[in-house]
Tab-separated table of C-alpha atoms in Angstrom:
chain	number	residue	atom	x	y	z
A	1	MET	CA	21.573	12.126	-18.644
A	2	ASP	CA	23.598	10.577	-15.378
A	3	ALA	CA	23.743	11.092	-11.888
A	4	GLN	CA	27.567	12.507	-11.831
A	5	GLY	CA	24.699	15.244	-14.502
A	6	LEU	CA	22.030	16.119	-12.830
A	7	GLY	CA	24.041	16.467	-9.881
A	8	LYS	CA	25.633	18.885	-11.410
A	9	LEU	CA	22.713	20.992	-13.200
A	10	TYR	CA	21.103	20.778	-9.569
A	11	ASP	CA	24.803	22.527	-8.475
A	12	THR	CA	24.653	25.288	-10.905
A	13	HIS	CA	20.669	25.982	-10.856
A	14	GLY	CA	19.125	24.481	-7.159
A	15	ARG	CA	19.394	27.249	-5.187
A	16	GLU	CA	17.773	29.523	-8.063
A	17	LEU	CA	15.166	27.657	-8.650
A	18	PHE	CA	14.099	26.724	-4.731
A	19	ARG	CA	14.534	30.713	-4.634
A	20	VAL	CA	10.664	30.510	-7.505
A	21	ALA	CA	9.864	27.885	-5.491
A	22	TYR	CA	9.333	29.052	-2.119
A	23	ARG	CA	8.471	32.093	-2.950
A	24	LEU	CA	5.434	30.779	-4.958
A	25	LEU	CA	4.418	28.283	-2.127
A	26	GLY	CA	5.988	30.718	1.207
A	27	THR	CA	7.261	26.686	3.028
A	28	ARG	CA	10.911	25.346	2.243
A	29	GLU	CA	9.645	21.887	2.958
A	30	ASP	CA	6.927	22.770	-0.205
A	31	ALA	CA	9.636	23.833	-2.354
A	32	GLU	CA	12.240	21.116	-1.328
A	33	ASP	CA	9.038	18.659	-2.651
A	34	ALA	CA	8.544	20.816	-5.881
A	35	LEU	CA	12.191	21.145	-6.325
A	36	HIS	CA	13.068	17.304	-5.636
A	37	ASP	CA	9.699	16.617	-8.292
A	38	VAL	CA	11.894	19.816	-10.905
A	39	PHE	CA	15.529	17.612	-10.163
A	40	VAL	CA	13.231	13.670	-10.524
A	41	GLY	CA	11.663	14.038	-13.691
A	42	LEU	CA	14.276	16.210	-15.150
A	43	PRO	CA	16.533	13.537	-17.640
A	44	GLU	CA	13.562	12.670	-19.527
A	45	ALA	CA	12.392	16.559	-19.305
A	46	LEU	CA	15.333	17.666	-21.011
A	47	GLU	CA	13.934	15.219	-24.338
A	48	HIS	CA	11.407	17.860	-24.988
A	49	TYR	CA	14.134	20.825	-24.118
A	50	GLU	CA	14.910	22.522	-28.035
A	51	GLU	CA	17.881	24.455	-26.699
A	52	ARG	CA	15.913	27.923	-28.495
A	53	GLY	CA	15.945	29.274	-25.337
A	54	ARG	CA	18.427	30.000	-21.908
A	55	LEU	CA	18.136	26.398	-20.180
A	56	ASP	CA	17.737	28.768	-16.660
A	57	ALA	CA	14.973	30.409	-18.229
A	58	TRP	CA	13.740	26.991	-19.398
A	59	LEU	CA	14.523	25.417	-15.445
A	60	ARG	CA	13.075	28.133	-14.665
A	61	ARG	CA	9.588	28.052	-16.419
A	62	ILE	CA	8.986	23.920	-15.127
A	63	THR	CA	9.451	25.363	-11.901
A	64	VAL	CA	7.332	28.147	-11.531
A	65	ARG	CA	4.659	25.302	-13.898
A	66	VAL	CA	5.337	22.814	-11.245
A	67	ALA	CA	4.905	24.728	-8.653
A	68	LEU	CA	1.744	26.626	-9.846
A	69	MET	CA	0.497	22.929	-9.625
A	70	ARG	CA	1.342	22.322	-6.388
A	71	LEU	CA	-0.503	25.337	-5.001
A	72	ARG	CA	-3.517	24.841	-7.065
A	73	SER	CA	-3.382	21.166	-5.115
A	74	GLN	CA	-3.099	22.863	-2.385
A	75	GLY	CA	-5.460	26.039	-3.203
A	76	ARG	CA	-8.827	24.255	-1.524
A	77	ARG	CA	-7.122	23.607	1.620
A	78	ARG	CA	-5.230	27.141	1.791
A	79	GLU	CA	-8.440	28.551	1.838
A	80	GLY	CA	-9.620	27.298	5.415
A	81	SER	CA	-6.344	28.340	6.392
A	82	LEU	CA	-5.653	31.783	5.066
A	83	SER	CA	-5.555	33.248	8.601
A	84	THR	CA	-2.932	31.192	9.363
A	85	ALA	CA	-0.612	32.397	6.229
A	86	ALA	CA	0.959	34.817	7.802
A	87	HIS	CA	2.183	32.671	10.884
A	88	VAL	CA	3.917	30.549	8.169
A	89	PRO	CA	7.672	30.590	9.594
A	90	THR	CA	9.857	33.244	7.568
A	91	PRO	CA	13.887	32.679	6.486
A	92	ALA	CA	16.035	33.603	9.514
A	93	GLY	CA	18.211	36.588	8.869
A	94	LEU	CA	15.352	39.428	7.966
A	95	THR	CA	15.344	42.868	8.816
A	96	PRO	CA	11.721	43.279	11.056
A	97	GLU	CA	10.694	44.916	7.625
A	98	GLN	CA	11.352	42.339	5.556
A	99	ILE	CA	9.616	40.043	7.640
A	100	GLU	CA	6.458	41.642	7.466
A	101	LEU	CA	7.025	42.429	4.042
A	102	GLN	CA	6.864	37.886	3.446
A	103	THR	CA	4.225	37.921	5.945
A	104	ALA	CA	2.325	40.201	3.771
A	105	VAL	CA	3.249	38.661	0.524
A	106	ASN	CA	1.758	35.029	2.216
A	107	ALA	CA	-1.608	36.184	3.867
A	108	LEU	CA	-2.325	37.111	0.153
A	109	PRO	CA	-4.756	34.564	-2.126
A	110	ALA	CA	-3.221	32.393	-3.758
A	111	GLU	CA	-3.979	33.227	-7.054
A	112	LEU	CA	-2.888	37.330	-6.784
A	113	ARG	CA	0.256	35.851	-4.975
A	114	SER	CA	0.962	33.759	-7.446
A	115	VAL	CA	1.190	37.003	-10.232
A	116	VAL	CA	3.488	38.857	-7.871
A	117	VAL	CA	5.495	37.095	-7.297
A	118	LEU	CA	6.441	36.350	-10.566
A	119	LYS	CA	5.742	39.755	-12.214
A	120	GLU	CA	8.021	41.684	-9.093
A	121	MET	CA	10.221	39.216	-7.895
A	122	GLU	CA	10.695	36.743	-11.494
A	123	GLY	CA	10.431	39.733	-13.287
A	124	TYR	CA	7.926	38.179	-16.135
A	125	SER	CA	6.106	40.015	-18.304
A	126	HIS	CA	2.090	39.794	-17.861
A	127	ALA	CA	2.099	37.726	-21.606
A	128	GLU	CA	4.430	35.504	-19.620
A	129	ILE	CA	2.499	35.001	-16.391
A	130	ALA	CA	-0.744	34.355	-18.671
A	131	THR	CA	0.473	31.962	-20.543
A	132	LEU	CA	1.649	30.344	-17.308
A	133	LEU	CA	-1.515	30.018	-15.258
A	134	GLY	CA	-3.890	30.212	-17.854
A	135	ILE	CA	-5.413	33.539	-17.332
A	136	SER	CA	-5.562	36.700	-20.134
A	137	ALA	CA	-2.867	39.653	-20.019
A	138	VAL	CA	-5.623	41.353	-18.637
A	139	THR	CA	-6.057	39.559	-15.695
A	140	SER	CA	-2.943	39.302	-14.325
A	141	ARG	CA	-2.999	43.136	-14.472
A	142	VAL	CA	-6.177	43.889	-12.585
A	143	ARG	CA	-4.275	40.676	-10.118
A	144	LEU	CA	-1.147	42.430	-9.696
A	145	TYR	CA	-2.907	46.310	-9.247
A	146	ARG	CA	-5.720	44.467	-5.947
A	147	ALA	CA	-2.166	42.615	-4.740
A	148	MET	CA	0.011	45.748	-4.482
A	149	ARG	CA	-3.375	47.711	-3.259
A	150	SER	CA	-3.305	44.775	-0.008
A	151	LEU	CA	0.185	44.910	0.356
A	152	ARG	CA	0.768	49.232	0.819
A	153	GLN	CA	-2.754	48.276	2.941
A	154	ARG	CA	-1.854	45.478	4.687
A	155	LEU	CA	1.786	47.239	5.433
A	156	GLU	CA	0.134	50.781	5.901
A	157	ASP	CA	-2.047	49.206	8.828
A	158	HIS	CA	0.707	47.712	10.737
A	159	GLN	CA	2.528	50.976	10.778
B	1	MET	CA	5.839	54.583	-2.415
B	2	THR	CA	5.049	52.176	-4.933
B	3	ILE	CA	8.145	52.342	-6.709
B	4	ASP	CA	9.864	51.825	-3.451
B	5	LEU	CA	7.871	48.799	-2.865
B	6	ARG	CA	8.649	46.492	-5.940
B	7	THR	CA	12.109	47.350	-4.396
B	8	LYS	CA	11.600	45.716	-1.415
B	9	LEU	CA	9.530	42.950	-2.635
B	10	ARG	CA	13.185	42.509	-5.497
B	11	ASP	CA	14.932	42.173	-2.393
B	12	LEU	CA	13.140	39.354	-0.453
B	13	PRO	CA	15.757	37.122	-0.052
B	14	ALA	CA	14.710	33.922	0.027
B	15	PRO	CA	16.171	30.771	2.203
B	16	GLU	CA	18.480	28.116	0.886
B	17	PRO	CA	17.190	24.676	-0.037
B	18	SER	CA	18.230	22.131	3.112
B	19	THR	CA	22.443	20.307	2.662
B	20	GLY	CA	19.600	16.846	2.730
B	21	LEU	CA	17.726	17.716	-0.730
B	22	HIS	CA	20.501	16.637	-3.242
B	23	GLU	CA	20.658	13.846	-1.824
B	24	ARG	CA	16.817	12.805	-1.003
B	25	ILE	CA	16.862	13.379	-4.946
B	26	MET	CA	19.113	11.222	-6.123
B	27	ALA	CA	17.984	8.371	-3.639
B	28	SER	CA	14.688	8.723	-5.877
B	29	ARG	CA	16.311	8.581	-8.803
B	30	ALA	CA	18.400	5.886	-7.706
B	31	ALA	CA	15.246	3.945	-6.187
B	32	GLY	CA	13.441	4.889	-9.417
B	33	GLU	CA	11.451	6.886	-8.924
B	34	ARG	CA	10.198	9.253	-11.992
B	35	VAL	CA	8.647	12.693	-12.373
B	36	VAL	CA	6.542	13.642	-15.727
B	37	LEU	CA	6.672	17.384	-15.615
B	38	PRO	CA	4.730	19.697	-17.770
B	39	VAL	CA	7.441	20.867	-20.223
B	40	GLY	CA	5.192	23.344	-22.263
B	41	HIS	CA	1.794	22.441	-23.490
B	42	GLU	CA	-0.548	22.310	-20.372
B	43	SER	CA	-0.998	26.154	-19.941
B	44	ARG	CA	-1.047	26.448	-23.978
B	45	TRP	CA	-4.253	23.795	-23.785
B	46	ARG	CA	-6.303	25.034	-20.868
B	47	VAL	CA	-5.778	29.177	-22.528
B	48	THR	CA	-7.460	28.052	-25.954
B	49	VAL	CA	-9.601	25.066	-25.029
B	50	PRO	CA	-12.527	26.541	-23.065
B	51	ARG	CA	-13.815	24.446	-20.124
B	52	ILE	CA	-16.965	23.445	-21.398
B	53	ALA	CA	-16.173	22.334	-24.415
B	54	ALA	CA	-13.475	20.300	-22.495
B	55	ALA	CA	-16.465	17.358	-21.618
B	56	ALA	CA	-17.544	17.155	-25.324
B	57	ILE	CA	-13.792	16.676	-26.728
B	58	ILE	CA	-13.632	14.295	-24.017
B	59	LEU	CA	-16.573	12.374	-25.973
B	60	VAL	CA	-15.414	12.811	-29.437
B	61	ALA	CA	-12.147	11.783	-28.980
B	62	LEU	CA	-12.840	9.031	-27.164
B	63	ALA	CA	-15.764	7.899	-29.180
B	64	ALA	CA	-12.608	8.312	-32.869
B	65	PRO	CA	-9.988	6.086	-32.071
B	66	PHE	CA	-12.855	3.534	-31.581
B	67	SER	CA	-14.270	3.739	-34.690
B	68	TRP	CA	-10.547	3.564	-36.253
B	69	LEU	CA	-9.851	0.560	-34.677
B	70	ILE	CA	-13.038	-0.697	-36.150
B	71	ASP	CA	-12.656	0.751	-39.558
B	72	HIS	CA	-8.837	0.662	-40.307
B	73	PRO	CA	-7.933	-2.359	-42.637
B	74	GLY	CA	-6.123	-4.510	-41.146
B	75	ALA	CA	-6.832	-3.518	-37.181
B	76	SER	CA	-6.326	-6.244	-35.588
B	77	SER	CA	-7.627	-6.995	-31.892
B	78	GLU	CA	-4.345	-9.275	-30.975
B	79	GLY	CA	-2.478	-6.991	-28.682
B	80	VAL	CA	-4.868	-4.369	-28.507
B	81	ASN	CA	-7.287	-4.185	-25.211
B	82	VAL	CA	-10.171	-2.079	-25.550
B	83	PHE	CA	-12.723	-0.010	-22.969
B	84	ALA	CA	-13.777	2.362	-22.190
B	85	GLY	CA	-13.493	3.792	-25.880
B	86	SER	CA	-10.379	3.301	-26.253
B	87	PRO	CA	-7.050	1.810	-27.682
B	88	PHE	CA	-4.128	0.940	-27.594
B	89	TRP	CA	-4.388	1.052	-23.537
B	90	PRO	CA	-1.112	2.313	-22.345
B	91	THR	CA	0.505	-0.324	-20.325
B	92	ALA	CA	1.271	2.479	-17.114
B	93	ALA	CA	-2.515	2.174	-17.535
B	94	MET	CA	-3.177	-1.547	-17.541
B	95	GLY	CA	-0.630	-2.534	-14.856
B	96	GLN	CA	-1.704	0.690	-12.973
B	97	GLU	CA	2.649	1.448	-13.909
B	98	VAL	CA	4.539	4.928	-13.764
B	99	SER	CA	5.752	5.619	-17.070
B	100	ALA	CA	8.153	8.383	-17.538
B	101	GLN	CA	6.413	8.079	-21.645
B	102	ASP	CA	2.633	7.885	-21.966
B	103	THR	CA	1.788	8.848	-17.659
B	104	ILE	CA	0.804	12.267	-16.911
B	105	GLY	CA	1.115	13.345	-13.012
B	106	ARG	CA	1.318	10.821	-10.798
B	107	ALA	CA	-1.514	9.117	-8.435
B	108	ARG	CA	-1.579	10.226	-4.665
B	109	TYR	CA	-3.229	8.034	-3.384
B	110	PRO	CA	-2.318	3.967	-3.006
B	111	LEU	CA	-3.863	2.836	-6.059
B	112	LEU	CA	-7.373	1.229	-6.287
B	113	ASP	CA	-8.073	-2.071	-7.678
B	114	LYS	CA	-11.125	-4.435	-7.343
B	115	ALA	CA	-14.715	-2.998	-6.605
B	116	ALA	CA	-15.102	-3.984	-2.636
B	117	GLY	CA	-18.797	-5.681	-3.272
B	118	ARG	CA	-20.596	-7.371	-5.533
B	119	ILE	CA	-24.596	-6.161	-5.061
B	120	LEU	CA	-25.941	-3.769	-7.338
B	121	ARG	CA	-29.394	-2.230	-6.948
B	122	ILE	CA	-31.399	-2.541	-9.828
B	123	GLY	CA	-33.441	0.715	-10.235
B	124	LEU	CA	-33.045	3.835	-12.817
B	125	TRP	CA	-32.319	7.025	-12.131
B	126	ARG	CA	-32.329	10.678	-13.409
B	127	TYR	CA	-30.117	13.156	-13.211
B	128	ARG	CA	-30.138	17.760	-14.831
B	129	ALA	CA	-27.340	19.112	-16.023
B	130	THR	CA	-26.753	22.085	-16.152
B	131	MET	CA	-23.694	25.569	-16.017
B	132	THR	CA	-24.735	27.446	-13.144
B	133	THR	CA	-23.315	30.581	-12.063
B	134	ASP	CA	-23.657	32.275	-8.789
B	135	GLY	CA	-25.610	29.294	-8.166
B	136	LEU	CA	-28.312	30.517	-10.557
B	137	VAL	CA	-28.708	28.065	-13.439
B	138	THR	CA	-27.761	29.951	-16.680
B	139	THR	CA	-27.372	26.877	-19.325
B	140	GLU	CA	-29.472	23.814	-19.608
B	141	GLN	CA	-27.184	20.812	-20.500
B	142	GLY	CA	-29.885	18.008	-20.393
B	143	GLU	CA	-30.588	14.556	-19.314
B	144	ARG	CA	-29.126	11.925	-17.752
B	145	THR	CA	-30.485	8.625	-17.196
B	146	PHE	CA	-28.642	5.803	-14.652
B	147	SER	CA	-29.904	2.416	-15.184
B	148	ILE	CA	-28.929	-0.891	-14.215
B	149	ALA	CA	-31.051	-3.235	-14.880
B	150	PRO	CA	-31.225	-7.329	-15.266
B	151	ALA	CA	-29.825	-8.961	-18.079
B	152	THR	CA	-29.283	-12.756	-19.522
B	153	VAL	CA	-26.978	-13.611	-21.495
B	154	HIS	CA	-25.767	-16.770	-23.178
B	155	GLY	CA	-28.529	-18.079	-20.307
B	156	ALA	CA	-26.238	-16.096	-17.511
B	157	GLU	CA	-27.598	-14.039	-15.075
B	158	ALA	CA	-26.254	-10.449	-15.763
B	159	LEU	CA	-26.602	-6.793	-15.292
B	160	ALA	CA	-27.080	-3.777	-17.561
B	161	ILE	CA	-25.573	-1.284	-16.455
B	162	VAL	CA	-26.322	2.236	-18.799
B	163	THR	CA	-25.849	5.697	-18.949
B	164	SER	CA	-27.738	7.672	-21.596
B	165	GLY	CA	-29.115	10.488	-22.055
B	166	ARG	CA	-29.225	14.406	-24.487
B	167	GLY	CA	-26.976	17.103	-23.386
B	168	ARG	CA	-25.717	20.381	-25.013
B	169	TYR	CA	-22.836	19.161	-27.214
B	170	THR	CA	-24.422	15.877	-28.139
B	171	PRO	CA	-28.314	16.815	-29.382
B	172	GLU	CA	-28.558	12.344	-30.600
B	173	ARG	CA	-29.164	11.091	-27.799
B	174	PHE	CA	-26.223	8.685	-27.071
B	175	SER	CA	-25.387	5.789	-24.673
B	176	ASP	CA	-22.736	3.913	-22.448
B	177	SER	CA	-23.281	0.628	-21.718
B	178	LEU	CA	-21.845	-2.457	-19.938
B	179	VAL	CA	-22.891	-5.983	-19.180
B	180	VAL	CA	-21.209	-7.963	-16.603
B	181	THR	CA	-21.738	-11.188	-15.064
B	182	ARG	CA	-24.563	-10.663	-12.303
B	183	ASP	CA	-22.490	-13.071	-9.750
B	184	SER	CA	-19.065	-11.321	-10.172
B	185	LEU	CA	-19.118	-8.439	-12.061
B	186	ARG	CA	-17.252	-9.617	-14.778
B	187	LEU	CA	-17.277	-7.689	-17.721
B	188	LEU	CA	-18.805	-9.187	-20.872
B	189	ARG	CA	-19.969	-6.313	-23.310
B	190	ARG	CA	-19.624	-2.831	-24.175
B	191	THR	CA	-22.098	-0.931	-25.806
B	192	ARG	CA	-21.110	2.931	-26.835
B	193	ARG	CA	-23.595	4.674	-28.694
B	194	TYR	CA	-22.820	8.313	-30.054
B	195	GLY	CA	-24.709	9.488	-32.997
B	196	LYS	CA	-26.310	7.205	-35.344
B	197	ASN	CA	-23.442	4.815	-34.856
B	198	PRO	CA	-23.517	2.003	-32.418
B	199	ARG	CA	-19.758	0.234	-31.281
B	200	GLY	CA	-19.856	-2.993	-29.078
B	201	MET	CA	-17.082	-4.742	-28.114
B	202	ASP	CA	-17.537	-8.426	-26.684
B	203	PHE	CA	-14.663	-9.384	-24.021
B	204	PRO	CA	-13.090	-12.664	-24.141
B	205	GLY	CA	-13.073	-14.429	-20.855
B	206	GLU	CA	-9.367	-14.363	-20.667
B	207	PRO	CA	-7.883	-13.061	-19.562
B	208	PRO	CA	-10.647	-11.861	-17.000
B	209	ARG	CA	-12.029	-8.099	-17.002
B	210	TYR	CA	-13.930	-6.897	-13.769
B	211	LEU	CA	-15.795	-3.797	-12.911
B	212	SER	CA	-13.203	-1.988	-11.645
B	213	TRP	CA	-11.762	1.650	-10.796
B	214	ARG	CA	-8.668	0.791	-12.721
B	215	GLU	CA	-10.981	1.081	-15.586
B	216	ALA	CA	-13.452	3.700	-14.501
B	217	ASP	CA	-14.379	5.903	-17.758
B	218	ILE	CA	-12.448	9.379	-17.184
B	219	ASN	CA	-15.143	11.601	-17.930
B	220	TRP	CA	-18.919	12.361	-16.285
B	221	VAL	CA	-20.820	10.426	-18.886
B	222	GLY	CA	-19.873	6.957	-18.150
B	223	SER	CA	-21.508	4.013	-16.249
B	224	ALA	CA	-18.763	2.761	-14.672
B	225	TYR	CA	-17.834	5.317	-12.159
B	226	ARG	CA	-21.509	5.608	-10.717
B	227	ALA	CA	-21.750	1.805	-10.441
B	228	LEU	CA	-18.674	1.838	-8.567
B	229	PHE	CA	-19.973	4.459	-5.871
B	230	GLN	CA	-22.525	2.090	-5.264
B	231	LEU	CA	-19.442	-0.670	-4.746
B	232	THR	CA	-17.144	0.669	-2.772
B	233	PRO	CA	-17.730	1.383	1.164
B	234	LEU	CA	-16.847	5.010	1.406
B	235	ASN	CA	-15.894	6.896	4.969
B	236	ASP	CA	-14.536	9.918	6.434
B	237	SER	CA	-11.010	8.336	5.277
B	238	TRP	CA	-11.186	7.239	2.132
B	239	ARG	CA	-8.792	7.576	-0.555
B	240	GLY	CA	-7.373	6.056	-3.424
B	241	SER	CA	-5.727	6.545	-6.830
B	242	VAL	CA	-6.080	4.687	-10.386
B	243	TYR	CA	-4.167	5.713	-13.701
B	244	VAL	CA	-7.381	5.834	-16.786
B	245	PRO	CA	-6.096	6.021	-20.413
B	246	TRP	CA	-6.210	9.679	-22.171
B	247	ILE	CA	-6.295	10.576	-24.946
B	248	THR	CA	-3.665	13.234	-26.447
B	249	TYR	CA	-3.436	13.022	-30.073
B	250	PRO	CA	-5.306	11.178	-32.035
B	251	ASP	CA	-2.889	8.188	-32.545
B	252	ARG	CA	-1.403	8.819	-29.023
B	253	VAL	CA	-3.084	7.202	-25.362
B	254	SER	CA	-1.618	8.508	-22.620
B	255	ALA	CA	-2.673	7.355	-18.764
B	256	LEU	CA	-3.974	9.908	-16.585
B	257	ALA	CA	-3.506	9.610	-12.987
B	258	ILE	CA	-6.411	10.508	-11.026
B	259	ASP	CA	-6.883	10.628	-7.276
B	260	LEU	CA	-9.931	10.161	-5.423
B	261	ARG	CA	-11.042	11.075	-2.132
B	262	VAL	CA	-13.203	11.665	-0.062
B	263	ILE	CA	-13.008	15.273	1.924
B	264	GLY	CA	-16.466	16.073	4.265
B	265	ALA	CA	-20.030	15.109	4.481
B	266	GLU	CA	-23.234	16.634	3.278
B	267	ARG	CA	-26.253	17.097	3.927
B	268	ILE	CA	-27.590	18.388	0.081
B	269	THR	CA	-31.554	17.904	-1.281
B	270	VAL	CA	-31.894	17.632	-4.820
B	271	PRO	CA	-35.376	17.514	-7.034
B	272	ALA	CA	-35.356	13.666	-6.091
B	273	GLY	CA	-35.572	14.412	-2.386
B	274	SER	CA	-32.554	15.135	0.708
B	275	TYR	CA	-29.794	13.132	1.374
B	276	ASP	CA	-27.097	12.488	3.428
B	277	THR	CA	-23.515	12.028	1.457
B	278	TRP	CA	-19.963	11.788	1.250
B	279	VAL	CA	-18.375	14.488	-0.968
B	280	VAL	CA	-15.945	13.230	-2.792
B	281	SER	CA	-12.913	15.162	-4.095
B	282	VAL	CA	-12.174	13.780	-7.422
B	283	ARG	CA	-8.640	15.266	-9.190
B	284	PHE	CA	-7.247	15.252	-12.419
B	285	ARG	CA	-4.987	16.745	-13.588
B	286	ASP	CA	-5.113	20.534	-12.583
B	287	GLN	CA	-9.032	20.317	-12.327
B	288	GLU	CA	-11.369	18.941	-9.813
B	289	ALA	CA	-14.980	17.525	-9.449
B	290	ARG	CA	-16.844	16.854	-6.201
B	291	VAL	CA	-18.963	13.835	-6.295
B	292	TYR	CA	-21.946	13.774	-3.660
B	293	VAL	CA	-22.452	9.754	-2.688
B	294	SER	CA	-25.446	9.310	-0.617
B	295	LYS	CA	-23.970	7.707	2.243
B	296	ASP	CA	-26.706	4.110	3.198
B	297	ARG	CA	-26.598	3.432	-0.631
B	298	GLY	CA	-23.810	4.808	-2.336
B	299	LEU	CA	-25.818	6.684	-5.259
B	300	VAL	CA	-24.362	9.523	-6.677
B	301	VAL	CA	-27.110	12.579	-5.642
B	302	LYS	CA	-24.856	15.127	-7.141
B	303	ILE	CA	-21.988	15.882	-9.374
B	304	ALA	CA	-20.224	19.549	-10.457
B	305	MET	CA	-17.346	20.421	-11.342
B	306	PRO	CA	-16.517	23.869	-11.837
B	307	MET	CA	-15.264	25.336	-15.476
B	308	GLY	CA	-13.981	29.065	-14.718
B	309	ASP	CA	-14.194	30.971	-12.042
B	310	ASP	CA	-17.603	30.927	-11.046
B	311	ALA	CA	-19.418	28.896	-13.405
B	312	VAL	CA	-20.392	24.561	-11.462
B	313	TRP	CA	-21.269	22.363	-14.472
B	314	GLU	CA	-23.515	19.910	-12.630
B	315	GLN	CA	-25.735	16.809	-12.515
B	316	VAL	CA	-28.473	16.272	-10.078
B	317	LEU	CA	-30.634	13.530	-9.742
B	318	THR	CA	-34.218	14.128	-9.876
B	319	SER	CA	-35.108	10.863	-9.622
B	320	ALA	CA	-34.777	7.620	-7.789
B	321	SER	CA	-36.978	4.778	-8.337
């Protein structure tokens, strides 16, 4: 694949993939680093694309995996800074309610945030989440329940 | 409320990537940077293979190709470098370079080369291996012995660096021995014994092979990394990476990035005593182990590797002499 082809793929899919990475990682910088890695590795990775499904879904899965790998590598550093996660900058143009919700999502522990993002924001099934995260579908359901309960509680406390 | 919350989550907007990201990607490609992406096998492996069996699989995988090399008709050592029981040494690992075909992950830190020091301590150290859950020992995993002893090879002074033991998944005693020259730590011989059949390999003088981080074993049985910590002065900012061979299929060896970094200092107490240690994070793929290295002598005092949500595989020093 030449540079032009890669550029075209970026123009077509980059924005959506960035959104996925951003939702999982929580910061623009981390999301851009993840997206950078995805597209730098894409020409060689496409040799493994078997064309059995949609290309955009395949790209999204790879982006999710790259973001999750980055999240895991940051996991222990985040443990000491969860209290500051709520202060991660939020994108401009959000309503106060959206800012509050984004802050609440960012404040979730990484293992709960991943499930919320993948299930409620990206539309993956629990079976797909289980494969992506290396957990069981039951664990995925339990984590989602805990995450939603935590979000509701946090939003109610701020009302 | 729940339905409303789900809708709000789905509708949360995300920012746009910065305009410079596209150029940054193209510049990286043009500069030759490559990334190996997880295209589908990794998480499936994680789901289907219990972590506790991973160490056993590593041991078997490392032993099996070596046996194939020795027994296969027509096998030749020409063009094949054998170390750590892994033939078909991938070019990337040997040259410490990233290859799209056979490299898993990228090194995060500057690549480690040779061991810094030349002095290894003669001694015998015993370890107890366990599986703990919530700090309680749930399974005994056997004992390990690490020793460095003087030896003589063809009249020259040498050192024999040996790890041996018996484990839960290796009921017959295993051993892993390196023989190095005493002055330069050049490799002379390696012998591995898993089960009844020992396998040995002599290293020719050219090209010279030295005990180094570049050729450290990737599992916690091997001798090399314990000796290497004795030879590597650590500090609170020490970090480095290596590519080591990783068996991905029976006939395929990839290069795996291992990232090491001092993440703190801790005084710990083990059966052999209390030690002020550097805590070294050792990351490979999506796993991380912690190695506690005594500050005074570079002694591996403890190894801890999480094996699940709350289980930890540990080795602790029980005696030192």
